[in-house]
PDB file of C-alpha atoms in Angstrom:
ATOM      1  CA  MET A 424      46.719 -12.039  -4.299  1.00  0.00           C
ATOM      2  CA  ASN A 425      46.037 -15.780  -4.257  1.00  0.00           C
ATOM      3  CA  THR A 426      49.539 -17.170  -4.765  1.00  0.00           C
ATOM      4  CA  THR A 427      48.262 -20.682  -5.546  1.00  0.00           C
ATOM      5  CA  ILE A 428      47.503 -19.466  -9.083  1.00  0.00           C
ATOM      6  CA  PHE A 429      51.292 -19.472  -9.654  1.00  0.00           C
ATOM      7  CA  LYS A 430      51.626 -23.224  -9.038  1.00  0.00           C
ATOM      8  CA  LYS A 431      51.212 -24.341 -12.659  1.00  0.00           C
ATOM      9  CA  PHE A 432      53.743 -21.740 -13.752  1.00  0.00           C
ATOM     10  CA  TYR A 433      56.349 -22.744 -11.165  1.00  0.00           C
ATOM     11  CA  ARG A 434      56.049 -26.466 -11.929  1.00  0.00           C
ATOM     12  CA  SER A 435      56.222 -25.870 -15.679  1.00  0.00           C
ATOM     13  CA  PHE A 436      59.136 -23.465 -15.219  1.00  0.00           C
ATOM     14  CA  TYR A 437      61.194 -26.075 -13.348  1.00  0.00           C
ATOM     15  CA  ASN A 438      60.520 -28.765 -15.957  1.00  0.00           C
ATOM     16  CA  ARG A 439      60.952 -26.521 -18.981  1.00  0.00           C
ATOM     17  CA  THR A 440      64.183 -24.733 -17.998  1.00  0.00           C
ATOM     18  CA  GLY A 441      66.072 -27.743 -16.693  1.00  0.00           C
ATOM     19  CA  GLY A 442      65.679 -27.098 -12.971  1.00  0.00           C
ATOM     20  CA  PHE A 443      65.469 -23.322 -12.534  1.00  0.00           C
ATOM     21  CA  ILE A 444      62.918 -22.071  -9.995  1.00  0.00           C
ATOM     22  CA  PRO A 445      61.343 -18.588  -9.864  1.00  0.00           C
ATOM     23  CA  SER A 446      61.825 -16.781  -6.572  1.00  0.00           C
ATOM     24  CA  LYS A 447      58.821 -16.371  -4.277  1.00  0.00           C
ATOM     25  CA  PRO A 448      57.770 -13.637  -4.056  1.00  0.00           C
ATOM     26  CA  LEU A 449      58.610 -13.223  -7.727  1.00  0.00           C
ATOM     27  CA  ASN A 450      60.366  -9.875  -7.259  1.00  0.00           C
ATOM     28  CA  GLN A 451      62.945 -11.264  -4.808  1.00  0.00           C
ATOM     29  CA  ASN A 452      66.528 -11.296  -6.113  1.00  0.00           C
ATOM     30  CA  MET A 453      68.444 -14.560  -5.673  1.00  0.00           C
ATOM     31  CA  TYR A 454      72.228 -14.307  -6.058  1.00  0.00           C
ATOM     32  CA  PRO A 455      74.771 -17.149  -6.251  1.00  0.00           C
ATOM     33  CA  GLY A 456      75.769 -17.981  -2.679  1.00  0.00           C
ATOM     34  CA  ASP A 457      72.500 -16.848  -1.073  1.00  0.00           C
ATOM     35  CA  PHE A 458      71.320 -19.309   1.554  1.00  0.00           C
ATOM     36  CA  PHE A 459      67.677 -19.589   2.574  1.00  0.00           C
ATOM     37  CA  GLN A 460      64.890 -21.667   4.065  1.00  0.00           C
ATOM     38  CA  ILE A 461      61.297 -22.135   2.955  1.00  0.00           C
ATOM     39  CA  HIS A 462      58.613 -21.326   5.528  1.00  0.00           C
ATOM     40  CA  ASN A 463      54.877 -21.114   4.996  1.00  0.00           C
ATOM     41  CA  GLY A 464      55.246 -21.101   1.224  1.00  0.00           C
ATOM     42  CA  GLU A 465      57.816 -18.313   1.131  1.00  0.00           C
ATOM     43  CA  ILE A 466      61.560 -18.142   0.545  1.00  0.00           C
ATOM     44  CA  ILE A 467      63.278 -16.609   3.591  1.00  0.00           C
ATOM     45  CA  LEU A 468      66.726 -15.279   2.688  1.00  0.00           C
ATOM     46  CA  LEU A 469      69.152 -15.672   5.592  1.00  0.00           C
ATOM     47  CA  GLY A 470      72.495 -14.586   4.173  1.00  0.00           C
ATOM     48  CA  ASN A 471      75.121 -15.148   1.511  1.00  0.00           C
ATOM     49  CA  ILE A 472      78.075 -17.513   1.905  1.00  0.00           C
ATOM     50  CA  PHE A 473      80.440 -14.898   0.444  1.00  0.00           C
ATOM     51  CA  ARG A 474      79.076 -11.810   2.180  1.00  0.00           C
ATOM     52  CA  ASN A 475      78.951 -13.668   5.504  1.00  0.00           C
ATOM     53  CA  ASN A 476      82.514 -14.958   5.004  1.00  0.00           C
ATOM     54  CA  VAL A 477      81.482 -18.599   5.076  1.00  0.00           C
ATOM     55  CA  ILE A 478      83.496 -19.046   1.877  1.00  0.00           C
ATOM     56  CA  ALA A 479      86.340 -16.691   0.933  1.00  0.00           C
ATOM     57  CA  LYS A 480      86.007 -14.907  -2.403  1.00  0.00           C
ATOM     58  CA  ASP A 481      89.205 -16.440  -3.791  1.00  0.00           C
ATOM     59  CA  GLU A 482      87.965 -19.950  -2.968  1.00  0.00           C
ATOM     60  CA  CYS A 483      85.001 -19.733  -5.320  1.00  0.00           C
ATOM     61  CA  LYS A 484      84.853 -19.613  -9.103  1.00  0.00           C
ATOM     62  CA  LEU A 485      81.961 -17.786 -10.766  1.00  0.00           C
ATOM     63  CA  GLN A 486      81.142 -17.874 -14.454  1.00  0.00           C
ATOM     64  CA  ASN A 487      79.093 -15.010 -15.894  1.00  0.00           C
ATOM     65  CA  SER A 488      76.927 -14.593 -18.984  1.00  0.00           C
ATOM     66  CA  ILE A 489      76.222 -18.275 -19.648  1.00  0.00           C
ATOM     67  CA  ALA A 490      73.760 -18.234 -22.566  1.00  0.00           C
ATOM     68  CA  LEU A 491      70.567 -20.201 -21.935  1.00  0.00           C
ATOM     69  CA  PRO A 492      68.381 -21.659 -24.733  1.00  0.00           C
ATOM     70  CA  GLU A 493      65.799 -18.950 -25.349  1.00  0.00           C
ATOM     71  CA  ALA A 494      63.359 -21.397 -26.938  1.00  0.00           C
ATOM     72  CA  LEU A 495      63.037 -23.259 -23.624  1.00  0.00           C
ATOM     73  CA  TRP A 496      62.385 -20.011 -21.772  1.00  0.00           C
ATOM     74  CA  ASN A 497      59.258 -19.167 -23.777  1.00  0.00           C
ATOM     75  CA  PHE A 498      56.261 -21.341 -22.978  1.00  0.00           C
ATOM     76  CA  SER A 499      52.627 -21.394 -21.924  1.00  0.00           C
ATOM     77  CA  LYS A 500      50.024 -23.735 -20.480  1.00  0.00           C
ATOM     78  CA  GLY A 501      46.299 -23.662 -21.199  1.00  0.00           C
ATOM     79  CA  VAL A 502      46.560 -20.627 -23.500  1.00  0.00           C
ATOM     80  CA  THR A 503      45.246 -20.389 -27.065  1.00  0.00           C
ATOM     81  CA  LYS A 504      45.360 -17.509 -29.555  1.00  0.00           C
ATOM     82  CA  PRO A 505      41.927 -17.328 -31.187  1.00  0.00           C
ATOM     83  CA  TYR A 506      42.758 -14.136 -33.054  1.00  0.00           C
ATOM     84  CA  SER A 507      45.831 -12.487 -34.557  1.00  0.00           C
ATOM     85  CA  GLY A 508      45.563  -9.895 -37.277  1.00  0.00           C
ATOM     86  CA  ARG A 509      46.501  -6.533 -38.759  1.00  0.00           C
ATOM     87  CA  GLU A 510      43.920  -3.817 -38.262  1.00  0.00           C
ATOM     88  CA  GLN A 511      43.575  -0.131 -39.053  1.00  0.00           C
ATOM     89  CA  GLY A 512      42.907   2.671 -36.627  1.00  0.00           C
ATOM     90  CA  ASN A 513      42.535   6.423 -36.768  1.00  0.00           C
ATOM     91  CA  ASN A 514      44.218   9.139 -34.771  1.00  0.00           C
ATOM     92  CA  PRO A 515      42.903  12.734 -35.006  1.00  0.00           C
ATOM     93  CA  ILE A 516      46.468  14.022 -35.159  1.00  0.00           C
ATOM     94  CA  GLU A 517      48.350  11.371 -37.102  1.00  0.00           C
ATOM     95  CA  GLY A 518      45.478  10.070 -39.193  1.00  0.00           C
ATOM     96  CA  ASP A 519      45.109   6.425 -40.189  1.00  0.00           C
ATOM     97  CA  PHE A 520      47.558   3.858 -38.853  1.00  0.00           C
ATOM     98  CA  LYS A 521      47.887   0.073 -38.861  1.00  0.00           C
ATOM     99  CA  PHE A 522      48.501  -2.139 -35.850  1.00  0.00           C
ATOM    100  CA  THR A 523      48.722  -5.831 -34.976  1.00  0.00           C
ATOM    101  CA  LYS A 524      46.178  -7.151 -32.507  1.00  0.00           C
ATOM    102  CA  GLN A 525      46.190 -10.475 -30.711  1.00  0.00           C
ATOM    103  CA  VAL A 526      43.694 -12.124 -28.367  1.00  0.00           C
ATOM    104  CA  LEU A 527      44.950 -14.672 -25.807  1.00  0.00           C
ATOM    105  CA  SER A 528      42.420 -17.026 -24.239  1.00  0.00           C
ATOM    106  CA  PHE A 529      43.193 -18.765 -20.906  1.00  0.00           C
ATOM    107  CA  ASP A 530      41.367 -22.063 -20.380  1.00  0.00           C
ATOM    108  CA  THR A 531      41.466 -22.408 -16.604  1.00  0.00           C
ATOM    109  CA  LYS A 532      42.503 -20.625 -13.434  1.00  0.00           C
ATOM    110  CA  GLY A 533      46.303 -20.615 -13.287  1.00  0.00           C
ATOM    111  CA  SER A 534      46.779 -20.946 -17.051  1.00  0.00           C
ATOM    112  CA  PHE A 535      49.702 -18.757 -18.070  1.00  0.00           C
ATOM    113  CA  ILE A 536      51.944 -17.477 -20.834  1.00  0.00           C
ATOM    114  CA  PHE A 537      55.596 -16.580 -20.296  1.00  0.00           C
ATOM    115  CA  ASN A 538      57.980 -14.813 -22.660  1.00  0.00           C
ATOM    116  CA  THR A 539      61.709 -14.175 -22.177  1.00  0.00           C
ATOM    117  CA  LYS A 540      64.450 -12.560 -24.228  1.00  0.00           C
ATOM    118  CA  THR A 541      68.176 -13.423 -24.042  1.00  0.00           C
ATOM    119  CA  PRO A 542      68.228 -15.372 -20.759  1.00  0.00           C
ATOM    120  CA  GLU A 543      71.646 -16.013 -19.266  1.00  0.00           C
ATOM    121  CA  ALA A 544      73.080 -17.444 -16.066  1.00  0.00           C
ATOM    122  CA  ILE A 545      75.700 -16.675 -13.430  1.00  0.00           C
ATOM    123  CA  LYS A 546      76.981 -19.892 -11.859  1.00  0.00           C
ATOM    124  CA  ILE A 547      79.272 -21.239  -9.135  1.00  0.00           C
ATOM    125  CA  THR A 548      81.463 -23.591 -11.174  1.00  0.00           C
ATOM    126  CA  ASN A 549      83.546 -25.250  -8.458  1.00  0.00           C
ATOM    127  CA  TRP A 550      80.803 -26.386  -6.092  1.00  0.00           C
ATOM    128  CA  ASP A 551      82.535 -29.742  -5.574  1.00  0.00           C
ATOM    129  CA  GLU A 552      85.519 -27.899  -4.088  1.00  0.00           C
ATOM    130  CA  ILE A 553      83.529 -25.992  -1.460  1.00  0.00           C
ATOM    131  CA  GLU A 554      80.591 -28.278  -0.614  1.00  0.00           C
ATOM    132  CA  LYS A 555      82.291 -30.137   2.248  1.00  0.00           C
ATOM    133  CA  GLN A 556      83.487 -27.070   4.113  1.00  0.00           C
ATOM    134  CA  LEU A 557      80.038 -25.579   3.575  1.00  0.00           C
ATOM    135  CA  ILE A 558      78.469 -28.529   5.387  1.00  0.00           C
ATOM    136  CA  ILE A 559      80.811 -28.171   8.351  1.00  0.00           C
ATOM    137  CA  LYS A 560      80.478 -24.393   8.598  1.00  0.00           C
ATOM    138  CA  LEU A 561      76.709 -24.210   8.024  1.00  0.00           C
ATOM    139  CA  THR A 562      75.873 -27.031  10.448  1.00  0.00           C
ATOM    140  CA  GLN A 563      78.619 -26.821  13.076  1.00  0.00           C
ATOM    141  CA  THR A 564      81.296 -24.153  13.258  1.00  0.00           C
ATOM    142  CA  MET A 565      79.472 -21.002  12.100  1.00  0.00           C
ATOM    143  CA  TYR A 566      75.776 -21.967  12.056  1.00  0.00           C
ATOM    144  CA  SER A 567      73.665 -24.889  13.246  1.00  0.00           C
ATOM    145  CA  PHE A 568      71.378 -25.424  10.263  1.00  0.00           C
ATOM    146  CA  ARG A 569      69.553 -28.727   9.884  1.00  0.00           C
ATOM    147  CA  GLU A 570      67.692 -27.585   6.799  1.00  0.00           C
ATOM    148  CA  VAL A 571      69.036 -24.973   4.384  1.00  0.00           C
ATOM    149  CA  TYR A 572      69.350 -24.219   0.661  1.00  0.00           C
ATOM    150  CA  VAL A 573      72.264 -22.543  -1.147  1.00  0.00           C
ATOM    151  CA  VAL A 574      71.821 -20.838  -4.526  1.00  0.00           C
ATOM    152  CA  THR A 575      74.351 -22.205  -7.014  1.00  0.00           C
ATOM    153  CA  GLU A 576      73.132 -20.471 -10.168  1.00  0.00           C
ATOM    154  CA  SER A 577      71.092 -17.357 -10.936  1.00  0.00           C
ATOM    155  CA  ALA A 578      69.409 -16.468 -14.221  1.00  0.00           C
ATOM    156  CA  VAL A 579      68.491 -13.087 -15.666  1.00  0.00           C
ATOM    157  CA  ALA A 580      66.916 -11.908 -18.913  1.00  0.00           C
ATOM    158  CA  SER A 581      67.004  -8.667 -20.859  1.00  0.00           C
ATOM    159  CA  ASP A 582      63.238  -8.645 -20.302  1.00  0.00           C
ATOM    160  CA  TRP A 583      60.439 -11.071 -19.511  1.00  0.00           C
ATOM    161  CA  THR A 584      56.640 -10.979 -19.424  1.00  0.00           C
ATOM    162  CA  LEU A 585      54.203 -13.192 -17.529  1.00  0.00           C
ATOM    163  CA  ALA A 586      50.410 -13.319 -17.522  1.00  0.00           C
ATOM    164  CA  ILE A 587      48.387 -15.702 -15.314  1.00  0.00           C
ATOM    165  CA  ALA A 588      44.622 -16.207 -15.327  1.00  0.00           C
ATOM    166  CA  GLY A 589      42.690 -15.676 -12.112  1.00  0.00           C
ATOM    167  CA  THR A 590      39.612 -17.619 -13.298  1.00  0.00           C
ATOM    168  CA  ASP A 591      38.522 -19.967 -16.056  1.00  0.00           C
ATOM    169  CA  ASN A 592      38.034 -18.410 -19.486  1.00  0.00           C
ATOM    170  CA  ALA A 593      40.143 -15.334 -18.797  1.00  0.00           C
ATOM    171  CA  GLU A 594      41.246 -13.224 -21.744  1.00  0.00           C
ATOM    172  CA  LEU A 595      43.998 -10.800 -22.668  1.00  0.00           C
ATOM    173  CA  GLU A 596      43.844  -8.524 -25.703  1.00  0.00           C
ATOM    174  CA  ILE A 597      47.058  -6.788 -26.765  1.00  0.00           C
ATOM    175  CA  ALA A 598      48.219  -4.693 -29.712  1.00  0.00           C
ATOM    176  CA  THR A 599      51.357  -3.128 -31.171  1.00  0.00           C
ATOM    177  CA  THR A 600      52.053  -0.666 -33.954  1.00  0.00           C
ATOM    178  CA  SER A 601      55.407  -2.318 -34.750  1.00  0.00           C
ATOM    179  CA  GLU A 602      55.427  -3.299 -38.406  1.00  0.00           C
ATOM    180  CA  ASN A 603      57.795  -6.253 -38.233  1.00  0.00           C
ATOM    181  CA  PHE A 604      55.360  -8.653 -36.621  1.00  0.00           C
ATOM    182  CA  GLY A 605      52.675  -9.441 -39.166  1.00  0.00           C
ATOM    183  CA  LEU A 606      50.686 -12.285 -37.618  1.00  0.00           C
ATOM    184  CA  VAL A 607      53.388 -13.643 -35.294  1.00  0.00           C
ATOM    185  CA  ASP A 608      53.225 -13.607 -31.499  1.00  0.00           C
ATOM    186  CA  ILE A 609      53.395 -10.099 -30.034  1.00  0.00           C
ATOM    187  CA  PHE A 610      53.131 -11.097 -26.346  1.00  0.00           C
ATOM    188  CA  GLY A 611      56.235  -9.775 -24.612  1.00  0.00           C
ATOM    189  CA  ASP A 612      56.981  -7.136 -27.261  1.00  0.00           C
ATOM    190  CA  ALA A 613      58.273  -3.979 -25.600  1.00  0.00           C
ATOM    191  CA  GLU A 614      55.943  -1.856 -27.750  1.00  0.00           C
ATOM    192  CA  SER A 615      52.782  -3.886 -27.124  1.00  0.00           C
ATOM    193  CA  LYS A 616      49.919  -2.337 -25.181  1.00  0.00           C
ATOM    194  CA  THR A 617      47.063  -3.925 -23.292  1.00  0.00           C
ATOM    195  CA  ILE A 618      43.680  -3.206 -24.831  1.00  0.00           C
ATOM    196  CA  GLN A 619      41.677  -5.374 -22.457  1.00  0.00           C
ATOM    197  CA  ALA A 620      42.445  -7.795 -19.622  1.00  0.00           C
ATOM    198  CA  ARG A 621      39.570  -9.854 -18.287  1.00  0.00           C
ATOM    199  CA  ASP A 622      40.130 -11.923 -15.119  1.00  0.00           C
ATOM    200  CA  ILE A 623      43.922 -11.778 -15.438  1.00  0.00           C
ATOM    201  CA  GLU A 624      45.263 -12.159 -11.886  1.00  0.00           C
ATOM    202  CA  TYR A 625      48.921 -11.396 -12.624  1.00  0.00           C
ATOM    203  CA  TYR A 626      50.384  -9.478 -15.559  1.00  0.00           C
ATOM    204  CA  HIS A 627      53.927  -8.161 -15.336  1.00  0.00           C
ATOM    205  CA  LYS A 628      56.614  -6.931 -17.726  1.00  0.00           C
ATOM    206  CA  GLU A 629      60.149  -6.825 -16.332  1.00  0.00           C
ATOM    207  CA  THR A 630      62.684  -4.773 -18.269  1.00  0.00           C
ATOM    208  CA  LYS A 631      65.623  -5.003 -15.834  1.00  0.00           C
ATOM    209  CA  LYS A 632      68.106  -7.843 -15.438  1.00  0.00           C
ATOM    210  CA  LYS A 633      66.915  -8.984 -12.031  1.00  0.00           C
ATOM    211  CA  PRO A 634      68.117 -12.435 -10.856  1.00  0.00           C
ATOM    212  CA  VAL A 635      64.730 -13.801  -9.865  1.00  0.00           C
ATOM    213  CA  PHE A 636      65.299 -17.314 -11.255  1.00  0.00           C
ATOM    214  CA  PHE A 637      67.723 -19.747  -9.630  1.00  0.00           C
ATOM    215  CA  LYS A 638      69.035 -23.249  -9.060  1.00  0.00           C
ATOM    216  CA  ALA A 639      70.023 -24.406  -5.592  1.00  0.00           C
ATOM    217  CA  LYS A 640      71.445 -27.244  -3.523  1.00  0.00           C
ATOM    218  CA  LYS A 641      69.650 -28.392  -0.378  1.00  0.00           C
ATOM    219  CA  LEU A 642      71.139 -29.908   2.755  1.00  0.00           C
ATOM    220  CA  VAL A 643      69.863 -33.460   3.374  1.00  0.00           C
ATOM    221  CA  VAL A 644      70.706 -36.330   5.705  1.00  0.00           C
ATOM    222  CA  GLN A 645      72.856 -39.144   4.310  1.00  0.00           C
ATOM    223  CA  GLN A 646      70.732 -42.111   3.169  1.00  0.00           C
ATOM    224  CA  GLU A 647      72.755 -44.566   5.267  1.00  0.00           C
ATOM    225  CA  LYS A 648      71.919 -42.637   8.440  1.00  0.00           C
ATOM    226  CA  LEU A 649      68.250 -42.462   7.465  1.00  0.00           C
ATOM    227  CA  GLU A 650      68.022 -46.191   6.823  1.00  0.00           C
ATOM    228  CA  ARG A 651      69.684 -46.989  10.131  1.00  0.00           C
ATOM    229  CA  PHE A 652      67.290 -44.674  11.942  1.00  0.00           C
ATOM    230  CA  VAL A 653      64.247 -46.238  10.237  1.00  0.00           C
ATOM    231  CA  SER A 654      65.477 -49.744  11.049  1.00  0.00           C
ATOM    232  CA  GLU A 655      66.135 -48.958  14.729  1.00  0.00           C
ATOM    233  CA  PHE A 656      62.834 -47.131  15.115  1.00  0.00           C
ATOM    234  CA  SER A 657      60.913 -49.994  13.500  1.00  0.00           C
ATOM    235  CA  ALA A 658      62.525 -52.475  15.892  1.00  0.00           C
ATOM    236  CA  GLN A 659      61.661 -50.321  18.905  1.00  0.00           C
ATOM    237  CA  ASN A 660      58.115 -49.764  17.690  1.00  0.00           C
ATOM    238  CA  SER A 661      57.468 -53.488  17.212  1.00  0.00           C
ATOM    239  CA  GLN A 662      57.921 -53.991  20.972  1.00  0.00           C
ATOM    240  CA  LYS A 663      55.873 -50.983  22.024  1.00  0.00           C
ATOM    241  CA  SER A 664      52.595 -52.851  22.525  1.00  0.00           C
ATOM    242  CA  ASP A 665      54.131 -55.199  25.090  1.00  0.00           C
ATOM    243  CA  TRP A 666      55.646 -52.247  26.909  1.00  0.00           C
ATOM    244  CA  VAL A 667      52.317 -50.379  26.937  1.00  0.00           C
ATOM    245  CA  LYS A 668      50.551 -53.363  28.517  1.00  0.00           C
ATOM    246  CA  SER A 669      53.187 -53.723  31.208  1.00  0.00           C
ATOM    247  CA  PHE A 670      53.542 -50.018  32.022  1.00  0.00           C
ATOM    248  CA  TYR A 671      50.021 -48.522  31.969  1.00  0.00           C
ATOM    249  CA  ALA A 672      47.411 -49.716  34.433  1.00  0.00           C
ATOM    250  CA  TYR A 673      44.763 -49.512  31.744  1.00  0.00           C
ATOM    251  CA  ASP A 674      43.536 -51.897  29.084  1.00  0.00           C
ATOM    252  CA  PHE A 675      44.097 -49.949  25.867  1.00  0.00           C
ATOM    253  CA  GLU A 676      42.259 -51.492  22.909  1.00  0.00           C
ATOM    254  CA  ALA A 677      44.711 -50.603  20.176  1.00  0.00           C
ATOM    255  CA  ASP A 678      46.114 -52.525  17.263  1.00  0.00           C
ATOM    256  CA  LEU A 679      49.831 -52.985  16.853  1.00  0.00           C
ATOM    257  CA  GLU A 680      51.157 -49.661  15.616  1.00  0.00           C
ATOM    258  CA  GLN A 681      52.838 -49.588  12.254  1.00  0.00           C
ATOM    259  CA  PHE A 682      55.743 -47.345  11.378  1.00  0.00           C
ATOM    260  CA  SER A 683      56.142 -46.026   7.871  1.00  0.00           C
ATOM    261  CA  GLY A 684      59.617 -46.318   6.410  1.00  0.00           C
ATOM    262  CA  ALA A 685      59.171 -43.279   4.173  1.00  0.00           C
ATOM    263  CA  THR A 686      62.206 -41.040   4.549  1.00  0.00           C
ATOM    264  CA  SER A 687      60.500 -37.671   4.431  1.00  0.00           C
ATOM    265  CA  MET A 688      62.053 -34.394   5.503  1.00  0.00           C
ATOM    266  CA  ASN A 689      60.447 -34.918   8.917  1.00  0.00           C
ATOM    267  CA  ALA A 690      62.231 -38.266   9.186  1.00  0.00           C
ATOM    268  CA  GLN A 691      65.495 -36.580   8.253  1.00  0.00           C
ATOM    269  CA  MET A 692      65.092 -34.031  11.011  1.00  0.00           C
ATOM    270  CA  SER A 693      64.146 -36.792  13.481  1.00  0.00           C
ATOM    271  CA  VAL A 694      67.464 -38.538  12.862  1.00  0.00           C
ATOM    272  CA  LEU A 695      69.287 -35.452  14.082  1.00  0.00           C
ATOM    273  CA  ASP A 696      66.938 -34.823  16.996  1.00  0.00           C
ATOM    274  CA  MET A 697      67.577 -38.342  18.343  1.00  0.00           C
ATOM    275  CA  LEU A 698      71.361 -38.027  18.358  1.00  0.00           C
ATOM    276  CA  GLN A 699      73.123 -38.057  21.698  1.00  0.00           C
ATOM    277  CA  ALA A 700      75.013 -34.983  22.872  1.00  0.00           C
ATOM    278  CA  ASN A 701      78.192 -34.306  20.865  1.00  0.00           C
ATOM    279  CA  GLN A 702      77.469 -37.204  18.489  1.00  0.00           C
ATOM    280  CA  LEU A 703      77.126 -34.661  15.690  1.00  0.00           C
ATOM    281  CA  ASN A 704      80.225 -32.461  15.604  1.00  0.00           C
ATOM    282  CA  PRO A 705      82.634 -30.918  13.068  1.00  0.00           C
ATOM    283  CA  ASN A 706      84.443 -34.253  12.717  1.00  0.00           C
ATOM    284  CA  THR A 707      81.272 -36.272  12.006  1.00  0.00           C
ATOM    285  CA  ALA A 708      79.154 -33.735  10.102  1.00  0.00           C
ATOM    286  CA  LEU A 709      80.172 -35.046   6.673  1.00  0.00           C
ATOM    287  CA  SER A 710      78.937 -38.526   7.560  1.00  0.00           C
ATOM    288  CA  TYR A 711      75.483 -37.155   8.398  1.00  0.00           C
ATOM    289  CA  PHE A 712      74.903 -34.546   5.692  1.00  0.00           C
ATOM    290  CA  LYS A 713      75.177 -34.170   1.938  1.00  0.00           C
ATOM    291  CA  TRP A 714      73.901 -31.810  -0.768  1.00  0.00           C
ATOM    292  CA  GLU A 715      71.214 -32.586  -3.333  1.00  0.00           C
ATOM    293  CA  ASN A 716      69.752 -30.580  -6.199  1.00  0.00           C
ATOM    294  CA  THR A 717      66.405 -28.948  -5.605  1.00  0.00           C
ATOM    295  CA  ASN A 718      63.513 -30.794  -7.232  1.00  0.00           C
ATOM    296  CA  LEU A 719      59.740 -30.607  -7.673  1.00  0.00           C
ATOM    297  CA  ASP A 720      59.235 -31.472  -3.983  1.00  0.00           C
ATOM    298  CA  ASP A 721      60.895 -28.158  -3.147  1.00  0.00           C
ATOM    299  CA  VAL A 722      58.687 -26.358  -5.674  1.00  0.00           C
ATOM    300  CA  GLU A 723      55.666 -27.893  -3.910  1.00  0.00           C
ATOM    301  CA  LYS A 724      56.915 -26.501  -0.577  1.00  0.00           C
ATOM    302  CA  LEU A 725      56.480 -23.011  -2.044  1.00  0.00           C
ATOM    303  CA  PHE A 726      52.740 -23.620  -2.077  1.00  0.00           C
ATOM    304  CA  VAL A 727      52.268 -25.234   1.335  1.00  0.00           C
ATOM    305  CA  MET A 728      50.538 -22.595   3.421  1.00  0.00           C
ATOM    306  CA  TYR A 729      49.669 -22.918   7.091  1.00  0.00           C
ATOM    307  CA  GLU A 730      46.411 -21.535   8.364  1.00  0.00           C
ATOM    308  CA  ASN A 731      46.641 -18.681  10.836  1.00  0.00           C
TER     309      ASN A 731
END
């Protein structure tokens, strides 16, 4: 399956739900305390801070069954409903019967419709009390991470349904014999059946409370350290041309090299790579690292694939 068709859904999901992200692959459970990295567009689970005894159970507070606004968890992009109506059919055994039929039209590749019922969250509520010891243990005393995410909140639903178009002008035709619908939306109804699906790349109904949606914190380098690194590197780079001329017995025809001050994730990792031995230790870790909420940049990383 071409996973890039999920990109519109993931971006919309983050914006619509206030920062939740679907797992990738979408059937992967994400529990509060799970820590992971993102490689080649995929979430790689590495452990759980409670199961791995990074944080003791009695040091963490979890709140269950936090109701989430259902209206925000039902949305679509590029989908219209050109037909909804009550029709009559005939069954040789049961005779005539009425049913509601609906046609969903998907404008472009990646257009989607998502339906959820009774979403709720399970959340770590005292993150501020454990975040510092997490930095020290995950980067120094128990592990040596330089890049890692920790799930702080998981979301489940009594059921959810997702359909994503694989091409432009895809179509989904569904029907239900339930009588309480009339002409309202029947997508996601437990009794609905698929009559026809044309060019639908992904169509899934989940009826179990699986925690496949989450919020997380990511480990980042303190801004002060980044700015100092950028400043020092810029100063060194400004003198590089003179050094090149004096060191190499060759007349390089090259303009003065410019260094970008953008503090990307690569720049963050470079700060740590340039540290002298023992400069980063359990006593200094908190001055180098901090936690930030995941954002759309992290969603984009789920769709950065490297060629084989």
